[in-house]
PDB file of C-alpha atoms and ligand atoms in Angstrom:
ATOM      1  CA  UNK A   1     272.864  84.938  42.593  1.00 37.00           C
ATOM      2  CA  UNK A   2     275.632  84.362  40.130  1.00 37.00           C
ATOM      3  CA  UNK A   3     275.244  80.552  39.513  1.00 39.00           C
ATOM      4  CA  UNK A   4     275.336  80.624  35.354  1.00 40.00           C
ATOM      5  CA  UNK A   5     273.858  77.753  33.626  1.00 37.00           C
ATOM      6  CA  UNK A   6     276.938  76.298  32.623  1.00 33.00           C
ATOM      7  CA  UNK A   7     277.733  76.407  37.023  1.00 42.00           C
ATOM      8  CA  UNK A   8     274.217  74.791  37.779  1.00 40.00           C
ATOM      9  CA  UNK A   9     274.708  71.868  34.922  1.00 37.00           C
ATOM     10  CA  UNK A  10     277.414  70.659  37.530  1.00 41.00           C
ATOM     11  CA  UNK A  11     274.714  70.796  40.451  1.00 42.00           C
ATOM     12  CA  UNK A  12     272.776  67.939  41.547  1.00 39.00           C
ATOM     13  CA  UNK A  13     269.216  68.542  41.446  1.00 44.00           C
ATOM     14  CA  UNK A  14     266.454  65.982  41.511  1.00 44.00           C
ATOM     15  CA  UNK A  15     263.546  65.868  39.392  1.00 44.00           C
ATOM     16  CA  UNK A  16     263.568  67.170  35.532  1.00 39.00           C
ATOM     17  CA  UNK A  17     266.383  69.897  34.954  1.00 36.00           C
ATOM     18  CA  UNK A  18     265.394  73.642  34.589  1.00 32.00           C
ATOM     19  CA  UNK A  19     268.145  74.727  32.287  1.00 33.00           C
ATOM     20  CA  UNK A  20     266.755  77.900  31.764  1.00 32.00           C
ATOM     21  CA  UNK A  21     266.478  79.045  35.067  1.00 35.00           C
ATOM     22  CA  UNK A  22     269.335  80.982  36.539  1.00 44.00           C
ATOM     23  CA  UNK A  23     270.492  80.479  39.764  1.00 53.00           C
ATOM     24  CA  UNK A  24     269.924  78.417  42.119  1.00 59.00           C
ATOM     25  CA  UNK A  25     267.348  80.207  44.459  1.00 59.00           C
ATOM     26  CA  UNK A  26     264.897  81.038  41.848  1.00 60.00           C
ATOM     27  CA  UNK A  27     265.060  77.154  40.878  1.00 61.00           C
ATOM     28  CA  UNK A  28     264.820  76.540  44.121  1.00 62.00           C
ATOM     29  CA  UNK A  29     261.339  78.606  44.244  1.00 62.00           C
ATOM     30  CA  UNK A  30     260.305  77.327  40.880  1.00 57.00           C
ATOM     31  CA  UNK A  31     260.215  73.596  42.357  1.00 60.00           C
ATOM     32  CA  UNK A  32     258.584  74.676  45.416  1.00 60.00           C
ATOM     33  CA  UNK A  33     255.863  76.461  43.539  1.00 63.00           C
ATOM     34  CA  UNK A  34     255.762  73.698  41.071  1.00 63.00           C
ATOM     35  CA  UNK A  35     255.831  70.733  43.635  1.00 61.00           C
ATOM     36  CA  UNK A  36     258.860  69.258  42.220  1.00 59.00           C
ATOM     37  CA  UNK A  37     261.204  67.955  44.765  1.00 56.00           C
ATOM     38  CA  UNK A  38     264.727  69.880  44.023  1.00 63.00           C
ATOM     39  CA  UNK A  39     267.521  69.513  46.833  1.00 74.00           C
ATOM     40  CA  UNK A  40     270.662  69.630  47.427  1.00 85.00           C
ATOM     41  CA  UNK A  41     272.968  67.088  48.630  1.00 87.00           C
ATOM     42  CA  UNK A  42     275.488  68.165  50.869  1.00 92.00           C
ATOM     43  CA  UNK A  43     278.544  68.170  48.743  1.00 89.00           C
ATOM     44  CA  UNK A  44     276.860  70.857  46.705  1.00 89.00           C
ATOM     45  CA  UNK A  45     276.113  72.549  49.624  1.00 92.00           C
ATOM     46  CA  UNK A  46     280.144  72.511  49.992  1.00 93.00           C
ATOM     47  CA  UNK A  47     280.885  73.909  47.020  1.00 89.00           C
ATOM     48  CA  UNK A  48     278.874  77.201  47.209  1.00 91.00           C
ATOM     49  CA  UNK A  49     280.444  80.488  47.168  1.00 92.00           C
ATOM     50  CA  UNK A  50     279.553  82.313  50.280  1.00 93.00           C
ATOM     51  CA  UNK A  51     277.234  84.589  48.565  1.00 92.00           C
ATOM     52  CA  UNK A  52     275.445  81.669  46.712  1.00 90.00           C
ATOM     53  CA  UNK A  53     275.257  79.800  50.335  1.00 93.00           C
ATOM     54  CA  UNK A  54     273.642  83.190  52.051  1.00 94.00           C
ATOM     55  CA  UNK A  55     270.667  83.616  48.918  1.00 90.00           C
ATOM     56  CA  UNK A  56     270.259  79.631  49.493  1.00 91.00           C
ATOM     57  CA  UNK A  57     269.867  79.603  52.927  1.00 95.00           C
ATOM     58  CA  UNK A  58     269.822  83.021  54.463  1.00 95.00           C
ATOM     59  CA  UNK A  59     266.388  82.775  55.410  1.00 96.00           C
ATOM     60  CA  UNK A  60     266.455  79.698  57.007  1.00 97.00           C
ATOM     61  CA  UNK A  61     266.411  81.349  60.313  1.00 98.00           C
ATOM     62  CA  UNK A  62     263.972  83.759  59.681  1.00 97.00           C
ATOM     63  CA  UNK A  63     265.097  87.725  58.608  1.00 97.00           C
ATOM     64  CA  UNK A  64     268.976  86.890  59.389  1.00 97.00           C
ATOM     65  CA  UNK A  65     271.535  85.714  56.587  1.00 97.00           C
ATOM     66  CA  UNK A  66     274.019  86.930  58.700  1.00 98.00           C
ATOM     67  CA  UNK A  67     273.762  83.937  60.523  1.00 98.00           C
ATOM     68  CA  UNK A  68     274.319  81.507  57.279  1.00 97.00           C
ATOM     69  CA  UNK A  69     277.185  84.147  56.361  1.00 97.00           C
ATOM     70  CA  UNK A  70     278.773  83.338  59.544  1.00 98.00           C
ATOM     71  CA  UNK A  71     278.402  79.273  59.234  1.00 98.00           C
ATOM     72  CA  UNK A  72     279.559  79.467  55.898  1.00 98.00           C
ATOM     73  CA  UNK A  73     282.757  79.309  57.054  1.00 98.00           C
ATOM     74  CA  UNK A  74     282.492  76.165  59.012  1.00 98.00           C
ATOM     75  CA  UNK A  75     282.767  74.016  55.735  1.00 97.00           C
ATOM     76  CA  UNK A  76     282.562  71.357  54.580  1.00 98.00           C
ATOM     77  CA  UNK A  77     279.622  69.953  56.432  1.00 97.00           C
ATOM     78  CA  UNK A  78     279.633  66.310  56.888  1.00 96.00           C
ATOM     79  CA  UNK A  79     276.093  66.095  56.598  1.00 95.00           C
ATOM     80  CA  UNK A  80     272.819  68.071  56.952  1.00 95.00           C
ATOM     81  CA  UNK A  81     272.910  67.359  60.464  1.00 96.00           C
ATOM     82  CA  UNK A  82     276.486  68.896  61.045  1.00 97.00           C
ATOM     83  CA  UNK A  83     275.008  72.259  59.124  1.00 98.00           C
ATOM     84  CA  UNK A  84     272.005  72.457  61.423  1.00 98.00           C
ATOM     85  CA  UNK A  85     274.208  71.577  64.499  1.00 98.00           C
ATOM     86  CA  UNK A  86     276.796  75.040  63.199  1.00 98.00           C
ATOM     87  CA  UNK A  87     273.355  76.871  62.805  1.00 98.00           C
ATOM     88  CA  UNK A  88     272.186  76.144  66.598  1.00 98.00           C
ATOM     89  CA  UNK A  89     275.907  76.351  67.687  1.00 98.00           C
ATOM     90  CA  UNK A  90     275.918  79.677  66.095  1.00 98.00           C
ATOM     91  CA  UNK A  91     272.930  80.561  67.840  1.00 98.00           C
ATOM     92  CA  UNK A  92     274.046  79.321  71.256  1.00 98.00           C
ATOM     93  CA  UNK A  93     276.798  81.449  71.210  1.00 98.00           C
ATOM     94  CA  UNK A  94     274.915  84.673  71.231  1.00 98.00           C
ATOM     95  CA  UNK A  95     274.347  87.231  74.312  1.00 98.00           C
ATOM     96  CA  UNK A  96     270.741  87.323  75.464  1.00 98.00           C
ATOM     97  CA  UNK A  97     270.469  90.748  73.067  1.00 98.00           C
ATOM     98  CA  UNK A  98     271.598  88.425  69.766  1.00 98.00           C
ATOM     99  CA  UNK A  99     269.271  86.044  70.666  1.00 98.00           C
ATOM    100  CA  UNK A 100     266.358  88.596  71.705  1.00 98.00           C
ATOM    101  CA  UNK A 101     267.388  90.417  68.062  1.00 98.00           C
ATOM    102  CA  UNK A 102     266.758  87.029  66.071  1.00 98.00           C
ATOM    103  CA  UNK A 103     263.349  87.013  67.884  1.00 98.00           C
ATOM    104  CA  UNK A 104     262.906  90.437  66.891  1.00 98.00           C
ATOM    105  CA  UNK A 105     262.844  90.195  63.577  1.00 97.00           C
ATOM    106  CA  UNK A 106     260.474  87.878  63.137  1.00 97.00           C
ATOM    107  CA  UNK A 107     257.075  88.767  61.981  1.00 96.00           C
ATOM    108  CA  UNK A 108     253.713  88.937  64.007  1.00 95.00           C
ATOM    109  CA  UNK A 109     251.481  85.745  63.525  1.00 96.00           C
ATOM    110  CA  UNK A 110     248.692  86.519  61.518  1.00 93.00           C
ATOM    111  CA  UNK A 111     249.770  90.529  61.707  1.00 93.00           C
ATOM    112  CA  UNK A 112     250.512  93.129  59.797  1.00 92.00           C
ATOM    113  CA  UNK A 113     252.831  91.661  57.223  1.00 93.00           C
ATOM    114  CA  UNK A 114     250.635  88.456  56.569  1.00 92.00           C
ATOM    115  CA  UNK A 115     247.630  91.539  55.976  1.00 88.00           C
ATOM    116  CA  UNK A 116     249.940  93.637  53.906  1.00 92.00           C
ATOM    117  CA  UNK A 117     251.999  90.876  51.878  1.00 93.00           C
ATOM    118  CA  UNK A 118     254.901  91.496  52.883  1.00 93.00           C
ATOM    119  CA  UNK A 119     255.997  88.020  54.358  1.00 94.00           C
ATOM    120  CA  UNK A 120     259.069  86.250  53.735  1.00 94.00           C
ATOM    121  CA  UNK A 121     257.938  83.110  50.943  1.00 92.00           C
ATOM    122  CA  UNK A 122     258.454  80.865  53.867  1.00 95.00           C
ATOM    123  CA  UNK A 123     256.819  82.113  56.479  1.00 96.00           C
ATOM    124  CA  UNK A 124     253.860  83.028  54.140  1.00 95.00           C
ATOM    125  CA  UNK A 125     254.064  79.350  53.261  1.00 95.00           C
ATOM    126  CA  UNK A 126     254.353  78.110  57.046  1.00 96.00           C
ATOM    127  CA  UNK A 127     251.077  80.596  58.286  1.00 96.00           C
ATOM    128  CA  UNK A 128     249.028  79.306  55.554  1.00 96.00           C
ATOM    129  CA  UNK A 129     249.891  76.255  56.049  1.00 96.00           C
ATOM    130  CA  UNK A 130     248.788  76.535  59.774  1.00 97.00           C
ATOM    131  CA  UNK A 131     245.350  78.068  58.150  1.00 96.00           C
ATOM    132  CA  UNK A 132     246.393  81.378  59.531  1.00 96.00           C
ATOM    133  CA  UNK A 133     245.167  83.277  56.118  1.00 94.00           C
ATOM    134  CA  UNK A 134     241.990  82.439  56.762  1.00 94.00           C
ATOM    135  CA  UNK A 135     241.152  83.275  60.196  1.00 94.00           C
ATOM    136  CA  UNK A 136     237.591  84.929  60.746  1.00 95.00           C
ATOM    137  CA  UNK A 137     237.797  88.531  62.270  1.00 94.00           C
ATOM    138  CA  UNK A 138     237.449  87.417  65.677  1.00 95.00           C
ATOM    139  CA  UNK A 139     239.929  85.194  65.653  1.00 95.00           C
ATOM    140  CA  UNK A 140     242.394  87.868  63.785  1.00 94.00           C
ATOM    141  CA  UNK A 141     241.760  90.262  67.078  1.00 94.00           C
ATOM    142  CA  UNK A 142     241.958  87.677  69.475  1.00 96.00           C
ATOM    143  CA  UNK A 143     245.621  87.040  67.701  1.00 96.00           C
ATOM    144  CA  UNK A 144     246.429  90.634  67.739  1.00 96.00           C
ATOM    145  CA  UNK A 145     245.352  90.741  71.415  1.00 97.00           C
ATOM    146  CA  UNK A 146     247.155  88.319  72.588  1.00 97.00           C
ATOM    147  CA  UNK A 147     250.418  89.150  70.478  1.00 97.00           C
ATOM    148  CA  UNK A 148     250.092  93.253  71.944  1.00 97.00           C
ATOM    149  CA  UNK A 149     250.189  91.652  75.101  1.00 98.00           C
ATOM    150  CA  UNK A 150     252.913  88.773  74.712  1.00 98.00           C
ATOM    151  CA  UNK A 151     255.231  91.764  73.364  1.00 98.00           C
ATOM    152  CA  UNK A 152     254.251  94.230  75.947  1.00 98.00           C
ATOM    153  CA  UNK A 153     255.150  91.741  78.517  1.00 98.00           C
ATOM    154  CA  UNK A 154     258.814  89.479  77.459  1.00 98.00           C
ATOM    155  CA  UNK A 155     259.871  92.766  74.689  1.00 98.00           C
ATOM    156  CA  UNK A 156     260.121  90.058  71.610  1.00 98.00           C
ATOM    157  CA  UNK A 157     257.338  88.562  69.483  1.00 98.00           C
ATOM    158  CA  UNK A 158     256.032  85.460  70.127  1.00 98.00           C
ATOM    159  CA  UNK A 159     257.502  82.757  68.258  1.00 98.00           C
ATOM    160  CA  UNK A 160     256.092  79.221  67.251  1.00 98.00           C
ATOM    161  CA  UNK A 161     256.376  76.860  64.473  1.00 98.00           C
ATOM    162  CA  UNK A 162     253.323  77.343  62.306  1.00 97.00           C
ATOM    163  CA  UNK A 163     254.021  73.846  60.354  1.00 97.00           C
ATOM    164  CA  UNK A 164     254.222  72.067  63.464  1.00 97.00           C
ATOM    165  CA  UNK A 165     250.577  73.624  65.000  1.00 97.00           C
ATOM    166  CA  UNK A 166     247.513  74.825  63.908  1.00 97.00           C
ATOM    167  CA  UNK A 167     245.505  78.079  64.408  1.00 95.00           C
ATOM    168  CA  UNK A 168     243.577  76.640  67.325  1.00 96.00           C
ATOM    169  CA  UNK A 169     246.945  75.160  69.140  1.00 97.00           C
ATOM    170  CA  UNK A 170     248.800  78.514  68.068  1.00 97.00           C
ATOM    171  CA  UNK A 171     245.811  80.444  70.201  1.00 97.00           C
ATOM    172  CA  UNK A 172     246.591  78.185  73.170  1.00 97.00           C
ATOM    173  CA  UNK A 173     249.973  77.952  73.321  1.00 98.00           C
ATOM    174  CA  UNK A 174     249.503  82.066  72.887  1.00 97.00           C
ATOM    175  CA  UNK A 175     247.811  82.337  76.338  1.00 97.00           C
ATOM    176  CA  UNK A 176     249.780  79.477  77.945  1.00 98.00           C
ATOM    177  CA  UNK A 177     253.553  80.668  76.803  1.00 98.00           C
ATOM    178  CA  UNK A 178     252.290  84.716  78.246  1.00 98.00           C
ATOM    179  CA  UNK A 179     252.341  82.969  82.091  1.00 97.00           C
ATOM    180  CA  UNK A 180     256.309  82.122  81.253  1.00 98.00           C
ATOM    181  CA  UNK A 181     258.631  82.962  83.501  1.00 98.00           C
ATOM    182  CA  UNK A 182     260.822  85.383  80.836  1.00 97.00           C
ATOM    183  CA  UNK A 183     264.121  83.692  81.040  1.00 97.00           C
ATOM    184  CA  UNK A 184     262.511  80.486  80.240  1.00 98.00           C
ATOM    185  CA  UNK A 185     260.090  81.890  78.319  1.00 98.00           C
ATOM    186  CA  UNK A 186     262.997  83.039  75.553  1.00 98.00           C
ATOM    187  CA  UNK A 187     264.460  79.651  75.563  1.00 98.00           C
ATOM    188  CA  UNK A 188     261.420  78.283  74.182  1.00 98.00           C
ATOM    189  CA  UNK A 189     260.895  80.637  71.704  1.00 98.00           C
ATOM    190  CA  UNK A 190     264.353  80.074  70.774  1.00 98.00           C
ATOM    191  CA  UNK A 191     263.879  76.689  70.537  1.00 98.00           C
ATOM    192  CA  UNK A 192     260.916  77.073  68.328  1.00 98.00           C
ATOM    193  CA  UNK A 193     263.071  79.220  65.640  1.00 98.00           C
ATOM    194  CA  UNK A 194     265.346  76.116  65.386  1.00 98.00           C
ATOM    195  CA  UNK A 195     262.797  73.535  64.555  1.00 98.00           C
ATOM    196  CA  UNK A 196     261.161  76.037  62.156  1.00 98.00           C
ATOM    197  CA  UNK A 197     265.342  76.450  60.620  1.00 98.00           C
ATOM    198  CA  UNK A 198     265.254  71.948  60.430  1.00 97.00           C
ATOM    199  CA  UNK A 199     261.888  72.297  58.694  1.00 96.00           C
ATOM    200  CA  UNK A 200     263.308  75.181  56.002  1.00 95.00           C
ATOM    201  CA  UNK A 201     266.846  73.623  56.057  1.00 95.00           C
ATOM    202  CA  UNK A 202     265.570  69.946  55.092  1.00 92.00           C
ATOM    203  CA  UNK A 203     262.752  71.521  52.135  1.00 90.00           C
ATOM    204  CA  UNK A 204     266.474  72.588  50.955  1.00 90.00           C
ATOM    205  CA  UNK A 205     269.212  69.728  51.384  1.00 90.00           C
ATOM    206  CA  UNK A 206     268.473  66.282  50.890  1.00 82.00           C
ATOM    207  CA  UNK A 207     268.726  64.046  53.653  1.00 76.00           C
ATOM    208  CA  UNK A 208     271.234  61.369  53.880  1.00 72.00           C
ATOM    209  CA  UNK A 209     270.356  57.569  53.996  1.00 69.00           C
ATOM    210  CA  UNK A 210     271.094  56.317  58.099  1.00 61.00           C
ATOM    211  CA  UNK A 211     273.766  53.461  58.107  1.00 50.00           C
ATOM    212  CA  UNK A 212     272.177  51.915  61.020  1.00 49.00           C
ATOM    213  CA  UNK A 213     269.164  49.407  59.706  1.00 46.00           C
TER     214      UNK A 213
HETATM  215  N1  3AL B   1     256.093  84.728  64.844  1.00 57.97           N
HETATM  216  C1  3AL B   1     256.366  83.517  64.342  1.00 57.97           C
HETATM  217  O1  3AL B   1     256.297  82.494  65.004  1.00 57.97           O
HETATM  218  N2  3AL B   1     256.690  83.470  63.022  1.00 57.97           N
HETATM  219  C2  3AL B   1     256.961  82.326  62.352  1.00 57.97           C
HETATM  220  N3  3AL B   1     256.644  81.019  62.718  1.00 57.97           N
HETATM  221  C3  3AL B   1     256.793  80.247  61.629  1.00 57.97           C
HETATM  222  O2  3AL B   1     256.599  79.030  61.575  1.00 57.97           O
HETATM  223  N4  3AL B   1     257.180  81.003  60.569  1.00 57.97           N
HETATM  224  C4  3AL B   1     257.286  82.304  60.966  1.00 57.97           C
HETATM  225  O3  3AL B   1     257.583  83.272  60.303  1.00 57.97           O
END
């Protein structure tokens, strides 16, 4: 990140200003950690360089800043909405294989990486949230089971929004999504990475007031 704090003066950030903080990422961090709210608006999101846009939201659809790279170019947004509508458009666009890769990458529920640490900072924030850090060991190998078998059987993870479920709706929609049809099947998943990308795009970008009353 190469925002110096002369750059990030010039930003508008709400809440108390973190001069001393450099760049806008680990600012970003700092007022999630801290609670502070600390968003962009979407003219600032305009006037990032590409490589400041890809740290900011790179991870936004989990494991691949190629895709933020790739909207980058699409500026200047009109609004949040117009940025999340490149993101799906980008995502749309994709042959079955791009869209099976995005699925790829994305980390077991409750597996290995939430075990080992080695989450991405939102998705370790999204599985806690859904209380899936403190499982009991039953419920861990039940998980496990189920997400063996879910892989075995479509070749991709299984993929659901954490902050939008809980460990005991996770479970069920686990056994329900395995009788899929696999074609439909990787649609939803798909569309489960998207509303996870709304949640982690609008913790970033401040949302703009509706005209309509
Ligand atoms: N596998 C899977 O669904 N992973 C994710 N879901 C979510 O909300 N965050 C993730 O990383």
């Amino acid at each position: 990140m190469n925002v110096d704090a002369r750059t990030m003066s010039e930003y508008y950030i709400i809440g108390p200003p973190l001069r001393s903080v450099h760049g806008l990422q680990l600012l970003v961090t700092l007022c999630r950690q801290t609670g502070q709210q600390c968003s962009m608006d979407i003219a600032l999101v305009n006037s990032l360089p590409y490589d400041d846009f890809v740290d900011v939201f790179g991870n936004v659809v989990e494991r691949c800043p190629i895709i933020a790279a790739a909207v980058w170019s699409g500026r200047p947004f009109s609004s949040t909405a117009d940025l999340e509508a490149s993101i799906y458009e980008f995502i749309d666009a994709l042959p079955e294989s791009g869209k099976e890769g995005i699925l790829r990458v994305h980390p077991d529920l409750a597996g290995r990486d939430l075990q080992g640490g080695t989450l991405t900072q939102e998705s370790r924030e999204e599985q806690g949230q859904a209380g899936l850090d403190t499982l009991t060991a039953a419920e861990v190998s039940r998980m496990a089971r189920l997400n063996t078998e879910y892989k075995r059987h479509f070749g991709f993870p299984f993929v659901i929004c954490a902050r939008m479920n809980n460990k005991a709706t996770i479970l069920q929609q686990l056994e329900e999504r395995l009788g899929n049809e696999c074609t439909r099947e990787k649609m939803h998943a798909i569309d489960e990475v998207k509303k996870i990308c709304r949640l982690r795009l609008h913790a970033l970008v401040v949302q703009e007031r509706s005209n309509k009353l």
